[in-house]
Coordinates of C-alpha atoms in Angstrom, one line a residue:
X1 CA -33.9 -5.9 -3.8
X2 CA -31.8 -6.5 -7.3
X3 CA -28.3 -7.5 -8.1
X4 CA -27.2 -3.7 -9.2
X5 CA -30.5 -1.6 -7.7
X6 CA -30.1 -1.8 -3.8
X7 CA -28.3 -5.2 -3.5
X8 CA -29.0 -5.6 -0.2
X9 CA -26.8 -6.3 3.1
X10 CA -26.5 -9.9 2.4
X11 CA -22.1 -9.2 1.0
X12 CA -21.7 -7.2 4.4
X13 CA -23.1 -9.6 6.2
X14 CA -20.8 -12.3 5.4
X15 CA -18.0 -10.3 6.0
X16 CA -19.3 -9.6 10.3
X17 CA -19.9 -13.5 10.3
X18 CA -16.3 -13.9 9.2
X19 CA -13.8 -15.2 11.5
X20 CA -12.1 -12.1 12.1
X21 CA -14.2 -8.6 10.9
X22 CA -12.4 -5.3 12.0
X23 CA -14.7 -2.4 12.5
X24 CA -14.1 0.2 10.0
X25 CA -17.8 1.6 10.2
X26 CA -16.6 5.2 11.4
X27 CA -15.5 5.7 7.7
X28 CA -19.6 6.3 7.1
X29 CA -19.3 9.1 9.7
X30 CA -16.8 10.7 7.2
X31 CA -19.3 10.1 3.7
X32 CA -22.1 11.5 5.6
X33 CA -20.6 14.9 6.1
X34 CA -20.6 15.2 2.0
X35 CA -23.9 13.4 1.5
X36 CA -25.9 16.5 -0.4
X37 CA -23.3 18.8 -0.4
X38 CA -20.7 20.2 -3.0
X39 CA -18.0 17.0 -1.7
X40 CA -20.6 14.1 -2.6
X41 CA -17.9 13.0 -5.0
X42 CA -15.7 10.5 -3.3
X43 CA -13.0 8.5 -5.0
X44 CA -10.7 6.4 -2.8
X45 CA -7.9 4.5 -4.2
X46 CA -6.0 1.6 -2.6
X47 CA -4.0 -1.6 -3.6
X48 CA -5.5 -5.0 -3.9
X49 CA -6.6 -6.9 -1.6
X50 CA -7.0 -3.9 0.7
X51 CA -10.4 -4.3 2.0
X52 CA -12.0 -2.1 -1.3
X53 CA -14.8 -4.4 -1.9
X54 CA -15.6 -4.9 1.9
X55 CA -16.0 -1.2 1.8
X56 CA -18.5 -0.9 -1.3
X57 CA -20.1 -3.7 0.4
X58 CA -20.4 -2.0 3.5
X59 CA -21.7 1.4 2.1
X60 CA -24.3 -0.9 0.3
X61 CA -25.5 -2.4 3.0
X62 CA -26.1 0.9 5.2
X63 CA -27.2 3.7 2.7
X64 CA -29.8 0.8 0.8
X65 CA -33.0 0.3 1.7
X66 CA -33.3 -3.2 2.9
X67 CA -35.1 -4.9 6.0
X68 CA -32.3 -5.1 8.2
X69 CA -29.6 -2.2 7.4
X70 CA -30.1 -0.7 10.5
X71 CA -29.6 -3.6 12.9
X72 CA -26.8 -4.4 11.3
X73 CA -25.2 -1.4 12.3
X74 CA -26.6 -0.4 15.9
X75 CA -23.8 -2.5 17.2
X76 CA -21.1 -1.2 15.0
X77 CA -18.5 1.9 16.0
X78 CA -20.9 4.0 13.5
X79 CA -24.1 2.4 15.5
X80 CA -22.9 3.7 18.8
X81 CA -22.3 7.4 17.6
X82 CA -25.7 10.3 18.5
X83 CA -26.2 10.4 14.9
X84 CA -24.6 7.6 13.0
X85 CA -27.8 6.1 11.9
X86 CA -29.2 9.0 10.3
X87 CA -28.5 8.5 6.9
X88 CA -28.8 4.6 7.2
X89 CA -31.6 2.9 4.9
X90 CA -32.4 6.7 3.0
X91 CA -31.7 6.4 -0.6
X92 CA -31.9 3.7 -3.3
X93 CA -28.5 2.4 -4.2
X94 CA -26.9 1.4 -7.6
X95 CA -23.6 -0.6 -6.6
X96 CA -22.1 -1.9 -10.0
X97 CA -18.6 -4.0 -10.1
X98 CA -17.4 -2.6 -13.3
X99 CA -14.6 -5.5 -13.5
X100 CA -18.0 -7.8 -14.0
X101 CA -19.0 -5.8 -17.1
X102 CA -15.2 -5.3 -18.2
X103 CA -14.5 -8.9 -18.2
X104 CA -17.3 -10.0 -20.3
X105 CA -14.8 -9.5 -23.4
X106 CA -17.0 -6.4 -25.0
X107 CA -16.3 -3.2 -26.6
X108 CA -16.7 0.0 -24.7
X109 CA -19.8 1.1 -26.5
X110 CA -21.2 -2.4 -25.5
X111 CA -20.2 -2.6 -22.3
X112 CA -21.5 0.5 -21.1
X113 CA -24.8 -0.9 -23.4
X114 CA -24.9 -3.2 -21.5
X115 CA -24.5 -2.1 -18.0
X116 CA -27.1 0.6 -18.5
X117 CA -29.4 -2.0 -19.7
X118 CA -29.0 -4.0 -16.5
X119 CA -29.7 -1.1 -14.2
X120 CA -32.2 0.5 -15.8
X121 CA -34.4 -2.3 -16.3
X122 CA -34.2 -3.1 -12.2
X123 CA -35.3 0.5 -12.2
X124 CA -37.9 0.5 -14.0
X125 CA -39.7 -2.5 -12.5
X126 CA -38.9 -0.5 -8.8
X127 CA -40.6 2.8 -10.4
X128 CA -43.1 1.2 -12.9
X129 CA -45.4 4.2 -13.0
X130 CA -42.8 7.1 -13.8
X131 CA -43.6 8.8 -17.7
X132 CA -39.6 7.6 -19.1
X133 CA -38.3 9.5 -21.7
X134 CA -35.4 7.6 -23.0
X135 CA -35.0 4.1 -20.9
X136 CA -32.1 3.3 -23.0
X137 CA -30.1 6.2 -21.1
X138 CA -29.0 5.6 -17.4
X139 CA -28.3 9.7 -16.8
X140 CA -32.0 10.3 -18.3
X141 CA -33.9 7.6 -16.4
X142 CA -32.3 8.4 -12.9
X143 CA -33.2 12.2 -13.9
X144 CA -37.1 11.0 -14.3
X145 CA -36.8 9.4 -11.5
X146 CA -35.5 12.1 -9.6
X147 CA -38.1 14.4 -11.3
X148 CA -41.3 12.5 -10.6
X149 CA -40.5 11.3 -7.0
X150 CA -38.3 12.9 -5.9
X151 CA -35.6 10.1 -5.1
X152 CA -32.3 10.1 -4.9
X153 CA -29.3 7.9 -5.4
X154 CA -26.0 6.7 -3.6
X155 CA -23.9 5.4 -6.6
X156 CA -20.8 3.0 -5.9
X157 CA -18.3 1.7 -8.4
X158 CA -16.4 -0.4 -7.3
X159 CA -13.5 -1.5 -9.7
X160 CA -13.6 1.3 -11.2
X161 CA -10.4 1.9 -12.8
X162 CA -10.0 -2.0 -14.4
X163 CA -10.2 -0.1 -17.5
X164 CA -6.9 1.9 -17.4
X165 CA -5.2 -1.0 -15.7
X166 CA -6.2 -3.9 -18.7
X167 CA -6.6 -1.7 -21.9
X168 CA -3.7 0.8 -20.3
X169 CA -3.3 1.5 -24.4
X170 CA -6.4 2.2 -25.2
X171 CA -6.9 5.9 -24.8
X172 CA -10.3 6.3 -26.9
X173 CA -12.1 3.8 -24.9
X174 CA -11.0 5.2 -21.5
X175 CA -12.3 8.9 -22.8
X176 CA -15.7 7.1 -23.8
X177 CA -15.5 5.5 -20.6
X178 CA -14.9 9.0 -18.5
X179 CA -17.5 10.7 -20.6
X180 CA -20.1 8.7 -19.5
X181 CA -19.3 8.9 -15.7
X182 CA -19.2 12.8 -15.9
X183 CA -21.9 12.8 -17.9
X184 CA -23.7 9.9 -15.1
X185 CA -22.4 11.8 -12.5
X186 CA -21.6 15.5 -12.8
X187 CA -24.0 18.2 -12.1
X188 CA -26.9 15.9 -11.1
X189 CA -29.3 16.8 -8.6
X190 CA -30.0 13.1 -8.1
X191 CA -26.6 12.0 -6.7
X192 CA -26.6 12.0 -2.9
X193 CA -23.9 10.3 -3.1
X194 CA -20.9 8.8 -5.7
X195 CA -18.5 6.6 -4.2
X196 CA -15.7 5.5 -6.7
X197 CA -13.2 2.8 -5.5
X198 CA -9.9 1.2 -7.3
X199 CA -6.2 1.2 -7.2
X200 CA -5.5 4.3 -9.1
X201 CA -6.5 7.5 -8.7
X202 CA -8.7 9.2 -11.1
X203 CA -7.0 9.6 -14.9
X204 CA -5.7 13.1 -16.0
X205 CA -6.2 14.4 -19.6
X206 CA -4.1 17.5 -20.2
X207 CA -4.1 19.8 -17.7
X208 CA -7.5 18.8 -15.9
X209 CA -9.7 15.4 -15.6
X210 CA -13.0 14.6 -16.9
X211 CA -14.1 14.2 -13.2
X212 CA -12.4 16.5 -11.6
X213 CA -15.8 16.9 -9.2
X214 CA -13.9 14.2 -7.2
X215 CA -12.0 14.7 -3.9
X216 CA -9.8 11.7 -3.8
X217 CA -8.5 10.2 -1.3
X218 CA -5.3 7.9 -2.1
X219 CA -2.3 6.1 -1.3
X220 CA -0.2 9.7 -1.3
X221 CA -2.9 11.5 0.7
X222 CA -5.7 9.6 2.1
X223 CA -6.5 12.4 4.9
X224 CA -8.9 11.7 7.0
X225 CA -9.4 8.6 5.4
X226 CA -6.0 7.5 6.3
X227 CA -7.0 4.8 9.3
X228 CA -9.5 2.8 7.1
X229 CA -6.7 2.1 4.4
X230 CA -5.7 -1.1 6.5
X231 CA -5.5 -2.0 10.0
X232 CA -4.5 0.5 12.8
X233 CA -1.9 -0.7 15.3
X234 CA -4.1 -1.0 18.0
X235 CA -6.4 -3.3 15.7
X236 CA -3.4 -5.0 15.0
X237 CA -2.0 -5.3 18.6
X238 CA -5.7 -6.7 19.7
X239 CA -5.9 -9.5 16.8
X240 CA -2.1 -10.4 18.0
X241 CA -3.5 -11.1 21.6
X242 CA -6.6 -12.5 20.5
X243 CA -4.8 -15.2 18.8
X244 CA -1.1 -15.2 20.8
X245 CA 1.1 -14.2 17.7
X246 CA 3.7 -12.4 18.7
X247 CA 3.3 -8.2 17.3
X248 CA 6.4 -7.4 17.0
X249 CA 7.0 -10.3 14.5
X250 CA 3.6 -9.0 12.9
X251 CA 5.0 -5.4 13.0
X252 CA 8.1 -6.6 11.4
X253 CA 6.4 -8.0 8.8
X254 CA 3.4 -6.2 7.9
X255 CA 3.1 -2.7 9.2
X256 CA 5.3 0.3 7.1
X257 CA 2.3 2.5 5.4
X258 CA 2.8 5.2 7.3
X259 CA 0.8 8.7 6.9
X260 CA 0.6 12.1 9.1
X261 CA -2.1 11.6 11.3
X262 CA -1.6 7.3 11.2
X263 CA 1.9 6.6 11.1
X264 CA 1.2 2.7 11.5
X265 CA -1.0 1.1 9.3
X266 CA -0.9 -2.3 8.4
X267 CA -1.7 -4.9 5.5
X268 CA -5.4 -6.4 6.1
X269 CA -4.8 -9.2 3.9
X270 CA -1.6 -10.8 5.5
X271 CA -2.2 -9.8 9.2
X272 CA -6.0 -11.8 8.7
X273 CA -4.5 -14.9 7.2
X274 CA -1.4 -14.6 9.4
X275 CA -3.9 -14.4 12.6
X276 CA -5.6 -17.7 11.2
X277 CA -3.1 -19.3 9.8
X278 CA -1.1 -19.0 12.9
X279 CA 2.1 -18.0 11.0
X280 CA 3.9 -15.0 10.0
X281 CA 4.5 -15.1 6.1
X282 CA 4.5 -13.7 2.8
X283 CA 0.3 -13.7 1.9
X284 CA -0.7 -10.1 0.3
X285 CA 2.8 -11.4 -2.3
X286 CA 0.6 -14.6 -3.6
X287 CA -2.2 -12.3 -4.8
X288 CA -0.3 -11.0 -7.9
X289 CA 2.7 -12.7 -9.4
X290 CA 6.5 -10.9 -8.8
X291 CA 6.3 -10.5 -12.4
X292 CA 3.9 -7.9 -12.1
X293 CA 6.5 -5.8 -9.9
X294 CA 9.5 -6.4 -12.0
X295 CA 8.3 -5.0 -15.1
X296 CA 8.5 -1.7 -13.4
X297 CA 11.3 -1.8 -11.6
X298 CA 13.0 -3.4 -15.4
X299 CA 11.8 -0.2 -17.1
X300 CA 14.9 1.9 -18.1
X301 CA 13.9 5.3 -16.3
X302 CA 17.1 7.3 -15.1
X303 CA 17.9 6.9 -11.8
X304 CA 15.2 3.9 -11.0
X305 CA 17.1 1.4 -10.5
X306 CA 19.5 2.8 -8.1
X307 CA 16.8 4.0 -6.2
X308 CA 15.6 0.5 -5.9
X309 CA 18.8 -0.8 -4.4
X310 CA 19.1 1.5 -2.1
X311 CA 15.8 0.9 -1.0
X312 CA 16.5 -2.4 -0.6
X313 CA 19.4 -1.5 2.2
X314 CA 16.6 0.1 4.4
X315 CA 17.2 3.7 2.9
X316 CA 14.6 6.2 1.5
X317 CA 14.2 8.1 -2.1
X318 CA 13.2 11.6 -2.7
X319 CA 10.7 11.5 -5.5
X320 CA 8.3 14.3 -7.0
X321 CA 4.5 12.7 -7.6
X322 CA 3.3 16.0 -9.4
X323 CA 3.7 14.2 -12.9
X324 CA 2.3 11.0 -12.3
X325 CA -0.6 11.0 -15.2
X326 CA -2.9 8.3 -12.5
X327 CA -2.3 5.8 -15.5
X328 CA 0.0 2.4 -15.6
X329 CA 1.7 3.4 -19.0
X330 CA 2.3 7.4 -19.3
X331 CA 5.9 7.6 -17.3
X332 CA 8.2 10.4 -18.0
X333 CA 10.9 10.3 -15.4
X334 CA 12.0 7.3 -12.5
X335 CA 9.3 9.2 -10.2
X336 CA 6.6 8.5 -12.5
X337 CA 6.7 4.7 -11.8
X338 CA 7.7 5.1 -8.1
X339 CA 4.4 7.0 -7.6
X340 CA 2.3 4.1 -9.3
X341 CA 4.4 1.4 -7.3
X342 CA 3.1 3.8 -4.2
X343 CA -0.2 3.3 -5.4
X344 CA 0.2 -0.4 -6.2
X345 CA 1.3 -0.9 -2.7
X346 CA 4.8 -1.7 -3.7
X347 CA 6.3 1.6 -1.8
X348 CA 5.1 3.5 1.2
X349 CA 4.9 7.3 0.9
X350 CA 6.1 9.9 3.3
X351 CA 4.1 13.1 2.4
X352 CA 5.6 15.3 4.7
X353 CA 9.6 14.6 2.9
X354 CA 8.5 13.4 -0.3
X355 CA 10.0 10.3 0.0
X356 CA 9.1 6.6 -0.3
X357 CA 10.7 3.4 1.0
X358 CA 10.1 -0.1 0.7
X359 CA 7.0 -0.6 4.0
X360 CA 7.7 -4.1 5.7
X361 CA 9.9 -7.4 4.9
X362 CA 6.5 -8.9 3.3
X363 CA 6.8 -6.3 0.5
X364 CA 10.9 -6.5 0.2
X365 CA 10.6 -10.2 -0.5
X366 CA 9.0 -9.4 -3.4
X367 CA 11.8 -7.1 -4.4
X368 CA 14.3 -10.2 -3.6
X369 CA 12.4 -12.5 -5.9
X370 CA 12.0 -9.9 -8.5
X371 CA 15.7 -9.0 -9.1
X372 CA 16.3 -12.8 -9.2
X373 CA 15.8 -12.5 -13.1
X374 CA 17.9 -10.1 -15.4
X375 CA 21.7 -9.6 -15.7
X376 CA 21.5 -6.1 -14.6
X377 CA 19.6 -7.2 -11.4
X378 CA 22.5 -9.8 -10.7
X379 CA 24.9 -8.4 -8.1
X380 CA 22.0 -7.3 -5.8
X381 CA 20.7 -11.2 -6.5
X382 CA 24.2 -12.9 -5.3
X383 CA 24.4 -10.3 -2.4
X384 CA 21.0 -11.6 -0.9
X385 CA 22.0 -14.8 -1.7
X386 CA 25.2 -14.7 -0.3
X387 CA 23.4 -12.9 2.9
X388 CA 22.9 -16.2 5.1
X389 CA 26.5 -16.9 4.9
X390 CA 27.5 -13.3 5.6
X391 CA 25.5 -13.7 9.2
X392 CA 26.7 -16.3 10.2
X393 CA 30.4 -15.1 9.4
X394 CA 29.8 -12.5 12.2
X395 CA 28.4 -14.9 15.1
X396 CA 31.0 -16.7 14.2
X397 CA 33.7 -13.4 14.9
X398 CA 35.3 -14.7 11.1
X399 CA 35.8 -10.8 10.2
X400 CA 37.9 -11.5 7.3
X401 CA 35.2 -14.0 5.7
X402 CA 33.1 -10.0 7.0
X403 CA 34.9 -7.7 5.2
X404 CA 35.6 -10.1 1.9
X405 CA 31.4 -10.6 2.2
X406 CA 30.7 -7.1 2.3
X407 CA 33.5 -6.9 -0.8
X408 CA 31.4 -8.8 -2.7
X409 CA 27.9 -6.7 -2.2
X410 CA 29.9 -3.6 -2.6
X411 CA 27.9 -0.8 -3.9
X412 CA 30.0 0.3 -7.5
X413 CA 28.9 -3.7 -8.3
X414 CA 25.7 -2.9 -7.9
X415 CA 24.4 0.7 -8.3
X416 CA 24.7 3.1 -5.8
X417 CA 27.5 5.7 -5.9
X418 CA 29.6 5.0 -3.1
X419 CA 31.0 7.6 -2.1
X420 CA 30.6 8.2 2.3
X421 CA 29.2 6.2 5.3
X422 CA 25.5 6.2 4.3
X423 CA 26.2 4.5 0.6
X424 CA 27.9 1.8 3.0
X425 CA 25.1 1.3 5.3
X426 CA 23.0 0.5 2.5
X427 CA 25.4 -1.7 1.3
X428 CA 25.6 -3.5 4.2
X429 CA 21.6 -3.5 5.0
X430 CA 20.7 -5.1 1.3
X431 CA 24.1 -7.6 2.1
X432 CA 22.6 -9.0 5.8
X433 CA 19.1 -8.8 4.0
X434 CA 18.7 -12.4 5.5
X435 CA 19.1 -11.1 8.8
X436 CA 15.4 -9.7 8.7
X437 CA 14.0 -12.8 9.3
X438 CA 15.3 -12.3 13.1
X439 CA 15.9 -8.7 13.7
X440 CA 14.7 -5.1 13.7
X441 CA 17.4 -3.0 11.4
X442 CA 17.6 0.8 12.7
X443 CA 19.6 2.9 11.1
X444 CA 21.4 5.8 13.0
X445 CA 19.4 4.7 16.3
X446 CA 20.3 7.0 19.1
X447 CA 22.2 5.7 21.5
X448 CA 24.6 6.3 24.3
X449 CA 26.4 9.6 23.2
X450 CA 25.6 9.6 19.7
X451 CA 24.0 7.6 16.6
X452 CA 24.8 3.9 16.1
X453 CA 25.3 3.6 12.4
X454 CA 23.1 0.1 12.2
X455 CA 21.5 -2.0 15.3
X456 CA 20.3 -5.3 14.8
X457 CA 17.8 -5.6 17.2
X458 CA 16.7 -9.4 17.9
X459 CA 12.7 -9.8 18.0
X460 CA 11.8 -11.6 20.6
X461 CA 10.7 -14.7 19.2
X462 CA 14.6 -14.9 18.2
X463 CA 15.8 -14.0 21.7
X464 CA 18.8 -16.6 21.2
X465 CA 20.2 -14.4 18.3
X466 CA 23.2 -12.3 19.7
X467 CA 22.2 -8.3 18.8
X468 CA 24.5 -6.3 16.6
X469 CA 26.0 -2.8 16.5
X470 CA 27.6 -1.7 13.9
X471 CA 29.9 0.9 13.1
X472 CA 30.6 2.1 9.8
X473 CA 34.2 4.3 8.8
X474 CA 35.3 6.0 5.3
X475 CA 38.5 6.3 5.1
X476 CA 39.5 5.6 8.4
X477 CA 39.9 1.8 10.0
X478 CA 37.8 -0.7 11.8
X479 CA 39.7 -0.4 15.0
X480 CA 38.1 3.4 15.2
X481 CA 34.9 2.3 14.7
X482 CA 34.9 -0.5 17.4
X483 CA 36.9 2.1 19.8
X484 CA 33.9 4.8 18.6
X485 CA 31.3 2.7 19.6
X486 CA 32.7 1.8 23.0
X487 CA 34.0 5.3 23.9
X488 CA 29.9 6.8 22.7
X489 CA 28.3 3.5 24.8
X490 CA 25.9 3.0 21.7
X491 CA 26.0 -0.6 23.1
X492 CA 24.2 1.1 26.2
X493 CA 21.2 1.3 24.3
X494 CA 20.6 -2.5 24.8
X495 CA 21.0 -2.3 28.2
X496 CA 17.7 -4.4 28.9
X497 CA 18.7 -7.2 26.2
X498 CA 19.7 -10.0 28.5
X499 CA 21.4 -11.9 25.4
X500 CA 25.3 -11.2 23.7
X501 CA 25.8 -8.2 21.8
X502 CA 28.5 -8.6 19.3
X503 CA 30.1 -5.1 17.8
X504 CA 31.5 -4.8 14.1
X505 CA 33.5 -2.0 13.3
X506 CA 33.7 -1.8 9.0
X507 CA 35.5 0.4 7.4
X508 CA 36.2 0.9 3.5
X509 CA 39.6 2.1 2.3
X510 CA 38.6 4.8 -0.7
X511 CA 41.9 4.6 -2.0
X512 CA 42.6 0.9 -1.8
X513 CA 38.6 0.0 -2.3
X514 CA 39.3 -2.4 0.5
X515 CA 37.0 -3.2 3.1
X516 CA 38.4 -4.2 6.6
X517 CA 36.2 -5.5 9.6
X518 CA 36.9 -6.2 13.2
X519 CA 34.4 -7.9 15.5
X520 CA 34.4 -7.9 19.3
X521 CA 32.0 -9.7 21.8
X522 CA 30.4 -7.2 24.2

């Protein structure tokens, strides 16, 4: 056993010890239908602290040979499938952390000296009596390897892409770098197995990619790979009773990623330290500074930044990902750096409409705090502040202090062009922002005879809140909306909330640019 040359299952086997471990073995099941055939290549991409190093760890620990691989695993979801041991324990396995070798302050050339220095020589002492011809080259000594015994490898990377994302300038080190993992990789008899993990997907150079051998599996479409990006909801419900936090609260705050055939998944990260912690809070946020977000969303693209206020009322934006170069500097249009905040974690990404959205309150928060710097950011930054006040103006039936709050986080001081009803729900979801500490927002929930414009649902650990159903009118008057929502019984729709419902009918005047309210207890 060696640090880089079948490391063992010692990692894994911290992780099962750990206070919580969820079972994400079944992914093997998946990399053993392309071990030895055409799809060996595997590169999957997801955002930090999203259970990528487990994963490496993991593979490690079953494809290795080591003493106790397969015990490890017999009681696993992979253990307990006819033939999920069958490629456990079968290969030698070179698992390098290329963030180790990056951070050592080298040059390329040097650093990929260096890391072929530290595998091969493991190598060679494991394979003493094989005729090398160049043990200065990692391609040629696997090759002999391969050649004299007939062995083959599993290779993981994990970290792979560190390069692009700390030199993201340095173009002639990242072709060196790509060079020498095609040339490691491609075409070689003695890969069972490559297994590439990181944040972004693999690099494009013109109109192909020096590894384009790869089937990737990311953030926009992670397939079949989709419930192993974070926790399901059922893993999610189970921890919840395990530990008596309340899901919905959980949901509210952590679940959003949403793909075709797993439309809930959420963040590992938060729900684990939540779960121990006891507490519902902002976790996956203190890995990476807000700083790191805002110098996106502060680039001058057309179009970005009203597209990040009206995510921030709850809405969705229609983006095209088909130019996105996989790098952290190459952007070309507002969709460019939408697509790397998809695959930063920072948006969710519906494949099937093209659009993204802002996933859970955990991730909006760090929106909020953000836009707190930067003049341009300003109006969305007083509208959240002014939020708390805004709330309690409606519990409190003020619907003058309503309609003079919703004046203030009016759309044409912001961004969006205001122009009909679903400008003004946006509006008004970014200017009751604070009221997503408490409740579910749904926008155009069906109800009674129709769609309520915005409910404010009350989680149940805020069961003393009143809910809220909210009618929005252009052009018209708030008495029309409060008559609509009474004559369409969208108040029906909360027949089973025991609490007060309060209904707000706003309505914006296009020709006055006034906004009136009128609030009734239910």
């Amino acid at each position: 056993m060696g640090m880089y040359l079948n490391p063992g299952a010692g990692l894994f086997r911290m992780a099962l010890n750990s206070e919580i471990y969820v079972d994400k073995s079944d992914m093997i099941a998946v990399l053993n239908r392309m071990v030895n055939t055409e799809r060996r290549f595997v590169c999957v991409s997801r955002p930090r602290r999203f259970g990528k190093s487990l994963t490496a760890n993991m593979l490690a620990a079953y494809y290795g040979v080591s003493d106790d691989g397969s015990s490890l695993f017999k009681g696993l979801q992979i253990g307990r499938q006819s033939d999920g041991l069958k490629e456990c324990g079968r290969y030698d396995v070179i698992k390098v952390n290329v963030q180790e070798f990056l951070s050592a302050g080298l040059s390329m050339e040097t650093m990929l000296e260096r890391l072929q220095m530290r595998v091969i020589r493991e190598i060679c002492r494991a394979y003493p009596d094989v005729d090398y011809f160049d043990d200065t080259h990692l391609a040629d000594t696997l090759g002999d390897v391969f050649s004299a015994v007939g062995r083959q490898f599993v290779i993981i990377l994990d970290e792979w892409d560190c390069i692009f994302r700390e030199y993201p300038h340095d173009e002639i080190a990242q072709r060196l770098y790509l060079d020498f993992l095609r040339n490691l990789l491609k075409d070689k008899e003695y890969v069972a197995l490559a297994y590439m993990t990181g944040i972004l997907p693999i690099k494009k150079y013109g109109t192909h990619s020096a590894l384009n051998m790869f089937t990737e599996f990311s953030m926009e479409h992670p397939d079949q790979m989709a419930q192993f990006v974070g926790f399901t909801e059922d893993e999610t419900k189970n921890l919840c009773l395990r530990y008596g936090m309340d899901f919905e609260e959980c949901r509210a705050w952590y679940d959003g990623y949403s793909f075709p055939n797993c439309p809930h998944v959420y963040s590992p990260k938060s729900v684990v330290d939540a779960m121990i912690n006891g507490r519902f809070g902002s976790y996956w946020n203190k890995t990476e500074t807000y700083e790191a977000l805002q110098g996106y969303i502060d680039l001058n693209e057309d179009g970005l930044r009203d597209a990040v206020v009206k995510m921030m009322g709850g809405g969705r934006q229609k983006i095209n990902t088909g130019t996105f170069q996989n790098d952290m500097t190459t952007f070309t249009s507002a969709d460019d750096v939408m697509t790397l905040l998809v695959h930063l974690g920072y948006l969710g990404y519906d494949s099937e409409e093209e659009e993204v959205f802002i996933p859970n309150n955990e991730v909006l928060q760090e929106y909020v705090n953000a836009t707190k710097q930067g003049d341009a950011w300003q109006p969305v930054s007083q509208a959240v502040r002014a939020s708390d006040e805004l709330l309690q103006a409606v519990f409190d039936g003020r619907a003058d202090d309503v309609a003079a709050g919703v004046e203030k986080a009016h759309v044409e001081t912001s961004q969006i062009q205001y122009n009909d009803e679903n400008a003004l729900s946006y509006t008004l979801s970014l200017a009751f922002y604070s009221a997503r500490r408490y409740y579910n927002i749904i926008r155009e929930m069906p109800a009674g005879k129709g769609f309520a414009d915005l409910v404010f649902v009350p989680r149940p650990q805020h069961g003393d809140k009143p809910a809220l159903v909210v009618e929005l009118k252009w052009n018209h008057d708030a008495e029309t909306a409060i008559r609509q929502i009474k004559e369409k019984e969208y108040a029906g729709t909360l027949q089973h909330y025991g609490g007060k419902v309060i209904l707000v009918g706003i309505n914006y005047d296009k020709k006055t640019k006034d906004h009136e309210c009128l609030i009734e207890e239910w």
